[in-house]
Amino acid sequence: MNELFNFFIRNSKWFIFAFYMVISCVLLAGDNPYQRHVFLTSANAVSATVYEASNNVTSYFNLRDINEDLNRRNAALEKEVIDLREQLARYREAGYTDTMVVDSGISHFDFIVAGVINNSVSKPYNYLTINKGTLDGVVPELGVIDQNGVVGIVSASAGHSARVLSLLNPNFRLSCKIKGSNNFGSLVWGGEDPEIALLEELPRHTVYQPGDTIVTSGFSTVFPEGLPVGIVLDDGKDHSENFFTLKIRLFADFTALSNVQVVINNRKDEIMAVEGSDIAQKKTR
Amino acid sequence: MSKTILNFILLFLLLIPAQAVIFNNLILFNVAIPLVFIYLIIRLPMTVSVNAALTIGFITGLSVDIFSDTIGVNAMGCTLLAFVRRPVFHLYVSLDDQLGGQSPSISTMGSAAYMKYLITMTTFYCLTVFLIEAFQFFNLKMLVLRTVASSVFTFIAIYAIDSLSIRRRHEKKL
């Protein structure tokens, strides 16, 4: 017995060597439960902590490349979005012309559908730009409306684009009346809120209720009669004067304009000619 | 003695994560990888018993295995390396007690003997590890290429670490 112990102790290094080699072989040999034990893989808590710490540092090394990739991807996606948006706008324009109900009373007016490509509402003098120009028949002094109401009037036009004097511009005055009465006034932007305009110079005896609709008077060649403009909020001024002013909430949402229509009055020349001859007569008189 | 143990533990805590995080990623030309952690076994004092050296070798190898997901490969390699450590050492240094309790190094063994010891150990280790890996996928050309390239790379890396620690010791003396 003693000799056996001595034998083991004397040759202990061989036994220990063999022991470790066997363990290594077991670990090496494919299918065994130890190999899949999470403790023996890099997923254990210690190595995960070490790798996470190193990743905190090394993840910065690739940022330039990753950034470049993202930028490239971003550019591609942006281009796609713009393409799709243009396509959508085209379809929307096409659908819009079909659904627009043209009143028989204004049938001598033609409409050109245009997309708004630039718009402002927060400046003191606001303009918008549309994507139709002289080549499409859009010339200055034409009215611009959208599905909700009056938007503005064309002030300048180029080949494929035109600048529109927005209703939100103090230079633009629109002749309007309260629906159902014939008293008309002059609509002008209040200057602050893109939803609020003022209807000025209403005669003192005008009957109205808050909530009444304001429509175009048709007293100009620009807009047909009866186009909706807004509703009466309340009267801002006292009634002691001969004329008073109403606060109007505009129908058109100027902050979200996408498609508009340019109104062409086919009888404009005729009317101008008639009015012109009147003036000429006055002059000759 | 306790200082030696403390030194070893510090070196262990430094080299194993360094191997996992840095050296495992320093693969040159897809063949040369610096297996720097065997420095732990190379630097073990000769007074450490064979049994203890075997245990240390196994644990070291297993730790690296756990980090690099090569379960068993380095454990077996390090056990073998710890086993042949003393015979390799005696190839170049005849007297065992020449070192006393100190680690094998240039200052204790002399430059020539230490270099030979280092080269033999690294080459042996690289050959062992790549042979073990070759059991799964054998390609003689790759095996030779990897062994030679990795041995050289490992040798240079360990020599660099050695130089750093030697210089530090000199500075301390000054």
Coordinates of C-alpha atoms in Angstrom, one line a residue:
Chain A
M1 CA 0.0 0.0 0.0
N2 CA 2.8 2.4 1.0
E3 CA 4.6 1.6 -2.2
L4 CA 1.5 2.3 -4.2
F5 CA 1.3 5.8 -2.6
N6 CA 5.0 6.3 -3.2
F7 CA 4.5 5.3 -6.8
F8 CA 1.7 7.8 -7.3
I9 CA 3.6 10.6 -5.6
R10 CA 6.8 9.9 -7.5
N11 CA 4.9 9.9 -10.8
S12 CA 2.3 12.5 -9.8
K13 CA 3.3 14.8 -12.7
W14 CA 2.4 12.2 -15.2
F15 CA -0.9 11.6 -13.7
I16 CA -1.7 15.3 -13.5
F17 CA -0.5 15.8 -17.0
A18 CA -2.7 13.0 -18.2
F19 CA -5.6 14.3 -16.2
Y20 CA -5.4 17.8 -17.8
M21 CA -4.9 16.3 -21.2
V22 CA -8.0 14.2 -20.9
I23 CA -10.0 17.2 -19.8
S24 CA -8.7 19.1 -22.8
C25 CA -9.6 16.3 -25.1
V26 CA -13.1 16.1 -23.6
L27 CA -13.5 19.8 -24.2
L28 CA -12.1 19.5 -27.6
A29 CA -14.2 16.6 -28.8
G30 CA -17.3 18.0 -30.4
D31 CA -20.5 16.8 -28.8
N32 CA -20.5 17.2 -25.1
P33 CA -22.5 19.2 -22.6
Y34 CA -19.5 21.1 -21.3
Q35 CA -18.8 22.6 -24.7
R36 CA -22.2 24.2 -24.7
H37 CA -22.0 25.4 -21.1
V38 CA -22.2 29.1 -21.1
F39 CA -19.5 29.4 -18.5
L40 CA -16.9 28.0 -20.9
T41 CA -17.8 30.4 -23.7
S42 CA -17.0 34.0 -24.3
A43 CA -20.6 34.7 -23.3
N44 CA -19.9 34.3 -19.6
A45 CA -20.1 37.3 -17.3
V46 CA -16.3 38.0 -17.1
S47 CA -15.5 37.8 -20.7
A48 CA -18.6 39.6 -21.7
T49 CA -17.6 42.5 -19.4
V50 CA -14.1 42.6 -20.9
Y51 CA -15.4 42.5 -24.4
E52 CA -18.0 45.2 -23.7
A53 CA -15.4 47.4 -22.2
S54 CA -13.2 47.0 -25.3
N55 CA -16.1 47.5 -27.5
N56 CA -16.9 50.8 -25.8
V57 CA -13.5 51.9 -27.1
T58 CA -13.2 50.1 -30.5
S59 CA -16.7 51.0 -31.6
Y60 CA -15.5 54.5 -32.1
F61 CA -12.8 53.4 -34.6
N62 CA -15.3 52.5 -37.3
L63 CA -17.5 55.5 -36.8
R64 CA -16.1 57.3 -39.8
D65 CA -16.9 54.4 -42.1
I66 CA -20.3 53.8 -40.6
N67 CA -21.1 57.5 -40.9
E68 CA -20.2 57.5 -44.5
D69 CA -22.3 54.4 -45.1
L70 CA -25.2 56.0 -43.4
N71 CA -24.8 59.2 -45.3
R72 CA -24.8 57.3 -48.6
R73 CA -27.8 55.3 -47.5
N74 CA -29.5 58.5 -46.4
A75 CA -28.9 60.2 -49.7
A76 CA -30.3 57.2 -51.6
L77 CA -33.4 57.1 -49.4
E78 CA -33.9 60.9 -49.7
K79 CA -33.7 60.6 -53.5
E80 CA -36.3 57.9 -53.4
V81 CA -38.6 59.9 -51.1
I82 CA -38.4 62.9 -53.5
D83 CA -39.1 60.7 -56.5
L84 CA -42.1 59.1 -54.8
R85 CA -43.3 62.5 -53.6
E86 CA -43.2 63.9 -57.1
Q87 CA -45.0 60.9 -58.4
L88 CA -47.6 61.2 -55.7
A89 CA -48.0 64.9 -56.4
R90 CA -48.5 64.2 -60.1
Y91 CA -51.2 61.6 -59.3
R92 CA -52.8 63.9 -56.8
E93 CA -53.0 66.7 -59.4
A94 CA -54.5 64.3 -61.9
G95 CA -57.1 63.1 -59.4
Y96 CA -57.8 66.6 -58.2
T97 CA -58.9 67.9 -61.6
D98 CA -61.4 65.0 -61.8
T99 CA -63.0 65.6 -58.4
M100 CA -63.2 69.4 -58.7
V101 CA -66.9 70.4 -59.1
V102 CA -67.2 73.3 -61.4
D103 CA -70.3 75.3 -60.8
S104 CA -72.2 76.1 -63.9
G105 CA -72.3 79.8 -62.9
I106 CA -68.6 80.0 -63.2
S107 CA -68.3 77.9 -66.3
H108 CA -66.6 80.6 -68.2
F109 CA -63.7 80.1 -65.9
D110 CA -60.9 77.7 -66.6
F111 CA -58.7 76.1 -64.0
I112 CA -55.1 75.1 -64.2
V113 CA -54.0 72.8 -61.5
A114 CA -50.6 73.6 -60.0
G115 CA -48.4 72.3 -57.2
V116 CA -47.0 74.6 -54.5
I117 CA -43.3 74.4 -54.5
N118 CA -42.5 77.2 -52.0
N119 CA -44.6 78.9 -49.4
S120 CA -44.3 81.3 -46.5
V121 CA -46.7 82.3 -43.9
S122 CA -44.6 83.9 -41.2
K123 CA -43.2 86.9 -43.1
P124 CA -44.9 90.3 -43.2
Y125 CA -45.3 90.0 -47.0
N126 CA -45.9 86.4 -48.0
Y127 CA -45.6 84.8 -51.4
L128 CA -45.9 81.3 -52.7
T129 CA -44.4 79.7 -55.7
I130 CA -46.2 77.3 -58.0
N131 CA -44.9 74.9 -60.6
K132 CA -46.9 76.2 -63.6
G133 CA -45.9 79.2 -65.6
T134 CA -46.5 81.0 -68.9
L135 CA -46.0 77.9 -70.9
D136 CA -49.0 76.4 -69.1
G137 CA -51.0 79.6 -69.5
V138 CA -50.4 81.1 -66.1
V139 CA -49.9 84.8 -66.4
P140 CA -49.9 87.6 -63.9
E141 CA -53.2 88.9 -62.5
L142 CA -54.8 85.4 -62.4
G143 CA -56.5 84.2 -59.2
V144 CA -55.3 81.2 -57.3
I145 CA -57.6 79.1 -55.2
D146 CA -57.4 75.7 -53.5
Q147 CA -60.2 73.3 -52.5
N148 CA -61.0 75.4 -49.4
G149 CA -61.0 78.9 -50.7
V150 CA -59.0 81.8 -52.1
V151 CA -55.3 81.6 -51.9
G152 CA -53.9 84.5 -53.8
I153 CA -53.2 86.1 -57.1
V154 CA -50.4 85.5 -59.6
S155 CA -47.9 88.3 -59.5
A156 CA -45.1 87.1 -61.8
S157 CA -44.7 84.1 -64.0
A158 CA -41.8 82.4 -65.8
G159 CA -41.8 79.5 -68.1
H160 CA -42.5 76.8 -65.6
S161 CA -43.1 78.6 -62.4
A162 CA -45.0 81.5 -61.1
R163 CA -45.0 83.7 -58.0
V164 CA -48.3 84.1 -56.2
L165 CA -49.1 87.1 -54.0
S166 CA -50.5 85.3 -51.1
L167 CA -53.7 86.3 -49.3
L168 CA -51.3 86.7 -46.4
N169 CA -49.8 89.8 -47.9
P170 CA -51.0 93.3 -47.1
N171 CA -50.6 94.3 -50.7
F172 CA -53.4 92.0 -51.7
R173 CA -57.0 93.2 -51.2
L174 CA -59.9 91.1 -52.1
S175 CA -63.4 92.2 -52.7
C176 CA -65.7 90.0 -50.6
K177 CA -69.3 89.9 -49.4
I178 CA -71.2 88.1 -46.7
K179 CA -73.0 85.2 -48.3
G180 CA -76.7 86.0 -48.8
S181 CA -76.3 89.8 -48.7
N182 CA -74.9 92.1 -51.3
N183 CA -72.9 94.4 -49.0
F184 CA -69.3 94.0 -49.9
G185 CA -66.1 95.0 -48.3
S186 CA -62.4 94.6 -48.8
L187 CA -60.6 91.7 -47.3
V188 CA -57.0 92.1 -46.1
W189 CA -54.7 90.0 -44.0
G190 CA -54.5 90.9 -40.3
G191 CA -50.7 90.6 -40.5
E192 CA -50.1 88.2 -37.6
D193 CA -52.1 85.0 -37.6
P194 CA -52.1 83.0 -41.0
E195 CA -55.7 82.1 -40.2
I196 CA -57.2 85.5 -39.6
A197 CA -58.0 88.2 -42.0
L198 CA -60.0 91.4 -41.7
L199 CA -63.0 92.4 -43.9
E200 CA -62.9 96.1 -44.0
E201 CA -65.2 98.9 -45.2
L202 CA -68.4 97.1 -44.6
P203 CA -71.3 99.5 -44.6
R204 CA -72.9 100.2 -41.2
H205 CA -76.2 98.7 -42.0
T206 CA -74.8 95.3 -43.0
V207 CA -76.6 92.4 -41.3
Y208 CA -74.4 89.5 -40.2
Q209 CA -74.0 86.7 -37.6
P210 CA -70.8 85.3 -36.3
G211 CA -70.3 82.1 -38.4
D212 CA -71.6 83.6 -41.6
T213 CA -69.6 82.6 -44.7
I214 CA -67.6 85.2 -46.6
V215 CA -67.4 84.7 -50.3
T216 CA -65.9 86.6 -53.2
S217 CA -68.0 89.3 -54.6
G218 CA -67.2 88.7 -58.2
F219 CA -66.6 92.4 -58.7
S220 CA -63.3 91.8 -60.3
T221 CA -62.2 89.8 -63.3
V222 CA -59.9 87.8 -61.1
F223 CA -62.2 85.6 -59.1
P224 CA -65.6 84.3 -59.9
E225 CA -68.5 85.2 -57.7
G226 CA -69.2 83.0 -54.7
L227 CA -65.9 81.4 -54.0
P228 CA -65.6 80.7 -50.3
V229 CA -63.1 82.8 -48.4
G230 CA -63.7 82.4 -44.7
I231 CA -66.2 82.7 -41.9
V232 CA -67.0 85.7 -39.6
L233 CA -65.5 85.4 -36.1
D234 CA -66.7 88.6 -34.6
D235 CA -66.5 92.3 -35.2
G236 CA -63.3 93.9 -34.0
K237 CA -64.4 97.6 -34.1
D238 CA -67.3 99.5 -32.8
H239 CA -70.3 100.5 -35.0
S240 CA -70.2 104.2 -34.5
E241 CA -68.5 104.8 -37.8
N242 CA -70.1 104.5 -41.2
F243 CA -68.0 101.5 -42.0
F244 CA -66.9 98.7 -39.8
T245 CA -64.5 95.8 -39.8
L246 CA -65.0 92.1 -39.3
K247 CA -62.6 89.5 -38.2
I248 CA -62.6 86.6 -40.6
R249 CA -61.2 83.1 -40.2
L250 CA -59.9 82.0 -43.6
F251 CA -60.8 78.7 -45.0
A252 CA -57.6 78.0 -46.8
D253 CA -54.9 76.5 -44.6
F254 CA -51.9 78.4 -45.8
T255 CA -49.6 76.4 -43.6
A256 CA -50.4 73.2 -45.5
L257 CA -50.9 74.2 -49.2
S258 CA -50.0 71.5 -51.6
N259 CA -52.1 71.8 -54.7
V260 CA -53.8 74.9 -56.0
Q261 CA -55.8 76.0 -59.0
V262 CA -55.2 79.0 -61.2
V263 CA -58.4 80.6 -62.3
I264 CA -58.5 81.8 -65.8
N265 CA -61.4 84.1 -66.7
N266 CA -62.2 83.6 -70.4
R267 CA -64.3 86.8 -70.4
K268 CA -61.6 88.9 -68.8
D269 CA -60.6 90.7 -72.1
E270 CA -64.2 91.3 -72.8
I271 CA -64.9 92.9 -69.4
M272 CA -61.7 94.9 -69.6
A273 CA -62.7 96.1 -73.0
V274 CA -66.1 97.2 -71.8
E275 CA -64.8 98.9 -68.6
G276 CA -62.0 100.4 -70.7
S277 CA -64.5 101.9 -73.2
D278 CA -66.4 103.3 -70.3
I279 CA -63.3 105.1 -69.0
A280 CA -62.5 106.2 -72.5
Q281 CA -66.0 107.7 -72.8
K282 CA -65.5 109.5 -69.5
K283 CA -62.3 110.9 -70.8
T284 CA -63.8 112.1 -74.0
R285 CA -66.6 113.7 -72.1
Chain B
M1 CA 7.7 34.1 -2.9
S2 CA 4.5 35.9 -2.3
K3 CA 5.8 38.8 -4.4
T4 CA 6.3 36.3 -7.3
I5 CA 2.7 35.0 -6.9
L6 CA 1.4 38.6 -6.8
N7 CA 3.4 39.5 -9.9
F8 CA 2.1 36.4 -11.6
I9 CA -1.6 37.2 -10.8
L10 CA -1.2 40.8 -12.0
L11 CA 0.5 39.6 -15.2
F12 CA -2.3 37.0 -15.6
L13 CA -5.1 39.7 -15.2
L14 CA -3.3 41.9 -17.7
L15 CA -2.3 39.4 -20.4
I16 CA -5.4 37.3 -20.7
P17 CA -7.8 40.2 -21.4
A18 CA -5.1 41.8 -23.6
Q19 CA -4.8 38.6 -25.6
A20 CA -8.6 38.5 -25.9
V21 CA -9.1 42.1 -26.8
I22 CA -5.9 43.1 -28.6
F23 CA -3.7 40.3 -29.7
N24 CA -6.4 38.0 -31.0
N25 CA -7.3 40.8 -33.4
L26 CA -3.7 41.4 -34.6
I27 CA -3.7 38.8 -37.3
L28 CA -1.1 39.6 -40.0
F29 CA -1.6 38.3 -43.6
N30 CA -4.3 36.0 -42.3
V31 CA -1.6 33.6 -40.9
A32 CA 0.4 35.2 -38.1
I33 CA -1.2 35.7 -34.7
P34 CA 0.7 36.7 -31.6
L35 CA 0.0 34.2 -28.8
V36 CA 1.5 36.5 -26.2
F37 CA -0.2 34.9 -23.1
I38 CA 2.3 32.0 -23.1
Y39 CA 4.7 34.5 -21.6
L40 CA 3.0 33.6 -18.3
I41 CA 4.3 30.0 -18.6
I42 CA 7.6 31.0 -20.0
R43 CA 8.3 33.3 -17.1
L44 CA 7.3 30.8 -14.4
P45 CA 10.3 30.3 -12.1
M46 CA 11.9 26.8 -12.4
T47 CA 11.4 26.3 -8.7
V48 CA 7.7 26.0 -9.3
S49 CA 6.9 22.3 -9.2
V50 CA 5.8 20.5 -12.3
N51 CA 2.4 19.8 -10.9
A52 CA 1.8 23.4 -10.1
A53 CA 3.1 24.5 -13.5
L54 CA 0.8 22.0 -15.2
T55 CA -2.2 23.4 -13.3
I56 CA -1.2 27.0 -14.0
G57 CA -0.8 26.1 -17.7
F58 CA -4.1 24.4 -17.9
I59 CA -6.0 27.3 -16.2
T60 CA -4.2 29.9 -18.4
G61 CA -5.1 28.0 -21.6
L62 CA -8.6 27.5 -20.5
S63 CA -9.0 31.2 -19.7
V64 CA -7.8 32.1 -23.1
D65 CA -10.1 29.5 -24.6
I66 CA -13.1 30.9 -22.9
F67 CA -12.3 34.4 -24.2
S68 CA -11.7 33.3 -27.8
D69 CA -14.2 30.5 -28.0
T70 CA -11.7 27.8 -28.9
I71 CA -12.6 25.5 -26.1
G72 CA -9.8 23.0 -25.3
V73 CA -7.3 24.0 -27.9
N74 CA -5.2 26.4 -25.8
A75 CA -5.9 24.4 -22.6
M76 CA -4.2 21.4 -24.1
G77 CA -1.4 23.4 -25.7
C78 CA -0.6 25.2 -22.4
T79 CA -0.6 21.9 -20.5
L80 CA 1.8 20.5 -23.0
L81 CA 3.9 23.6 -22.9
A82 CA 4.1 23.5 -19.1
F83 CA 5.1 19.9 -19.2
V84 CA 8.0 20.4 -21.7
R85 CA 9.1 23.6 -19.9
R86 CA 11.7 22.1 -17.7
P87 CA 13.2 19.7 -20.4
V88 CA 13.5 22.6 -22.9
F89 CA 15.1 24.8 -20.2
H90 CA 17.7 22.1 -19.5
L91 CA 18.6 21.9 -23.1
Y92 CA 20.2 25.3 -22.8
V93 CA 21.0 25.6 -19.1
S94 CA 22.6 22.6 -17.4
L95 CA 22.3 23.5 -13.8
D96 CA 18.8 23.7 -12.3
D97 CA 19.7 25.9 -9.3
Q98 CA 21.6 28.4 -11.4
L99 CA 18.5 30.6 -11.3
G100 CA 17.4 30.1 -7.8
G101 CA 13.8 31.3 -7.4
Q102 CA 13.9 33.7 -10.3
S103 CA 12.1 33.7 -13.5
P104 CA 13.9 32.8 -16.7
S105 CA 15.0 36.0 -18.4
I106 CA 17.9 37.6 -20.2
S107 CA 19.4 38.9 -17.0
T108 CA 19.2 35.5 -15.2
M109 CA 19.9 33.1 -18.1
G110 CA 22.1 35.2 -20.3
S111 CA 20.9 36.6 -23.6
A112 CA 21.8 33.6 -25.9
A113 CA 20.3 30.9 -23.7
Y114 CA 17.2 32.9 -23.1
M115 CA 16.6 33.6 -26.8
K116 CA 17.0 29.9 -27.6
Y117 CA 14.6 29.0 -24.8
L118 CA 12.1 31.6 -25.9
I119 CA 12.3 30.5 -29.6
T120 CA 11.9 26.8 -28.7
M121 CA 9.0 27.5 -26.5
T122 CA 7.1 29.7 -28.9
T123 CA 7.7 27.4 -31.8
F124 CA 6.6 24.4 -29.8
Y125 CA 3.5 26.1 -28.6
C126 CA 2.4 27.4 -32.1
L127 CA 3.0 24.0 -33.6
T128 CA 1.0 22.3 -30.9
V129 CA -1.9 24.6 -31.1
F130 CA -2.1 24.6 -34.9
L131 CA -1.8 20.8 -34.9
I132 CA -4.7 20.5 -32.5
E133 CA -6.7 22.9 -34.7
A134 CA -5.6 20.9 -37.8
F135 CA -7.5 17.8 -36.5
Q136 CA -10.6 19.6 -37.6
F137 CA -9.3 20.9 -40.9
F138 CA -6.0 19.7 -42.2
N139 CA -3.9 21.7 -44.7
L140 CA -0.2 21.1 -44.5
K141 CA 0.8 24.3 -46.3
M142 CA -1.4 26.4 -44.1
L143 CA -0.1 24.5 -41.0
V144 CA 3.5 25.2 -41.7
L145 CA 2.8 28.8 -42.8
R146 CA 0.8 29.5 -39.7
T147 CA 3.3 27.9 -37.4
V148 CA 6.3 29.7 -38.7
A149 CA 4.6 33.1 -39.1
S150 CA 2.9 32.9 -35.7
S151 CA 6.1 31.7 -34.0
V152 CA 8.1 34.7 -35.3
F153 CA 5.3 37.1 -34.5
T154 CA 4.9 35.7 -31.0
F155 CA 8.6 35.7 -30.4
I156 CA 8.9 39.4 -31.4
A157 CA 5.9 40.4 -29.3
I158 CA 7.2 38.6 -26.2
Y159 CA 10.7 40.0 -26.7
A160 CA 9.1 43.4 -26.9
I161 CA 7.2 42.9 -23.6
D162 CA 10.4 41.6 -22.0
S163 CA 12.4 44.7 -23.1
L164 CA 9.7 46.9 -21.5
S165 CA 9.9 45.1 -18.2
I166 CA 13.7 45.0 -18.2
R167 CA 13.9 48.7 -18.9
R168 CA 11.5 49.4 -16.1
R169 CA 13.6 47.4 -13.7
H170 CA 16.7 49.3 -14.8
E171 CA 14.9 52.6 -14.1
K172 CA 14.0 51.4 -10.7
K173 CA 17.6 50.6 -9.9
L174 CA 18.7 54.0 -11.0

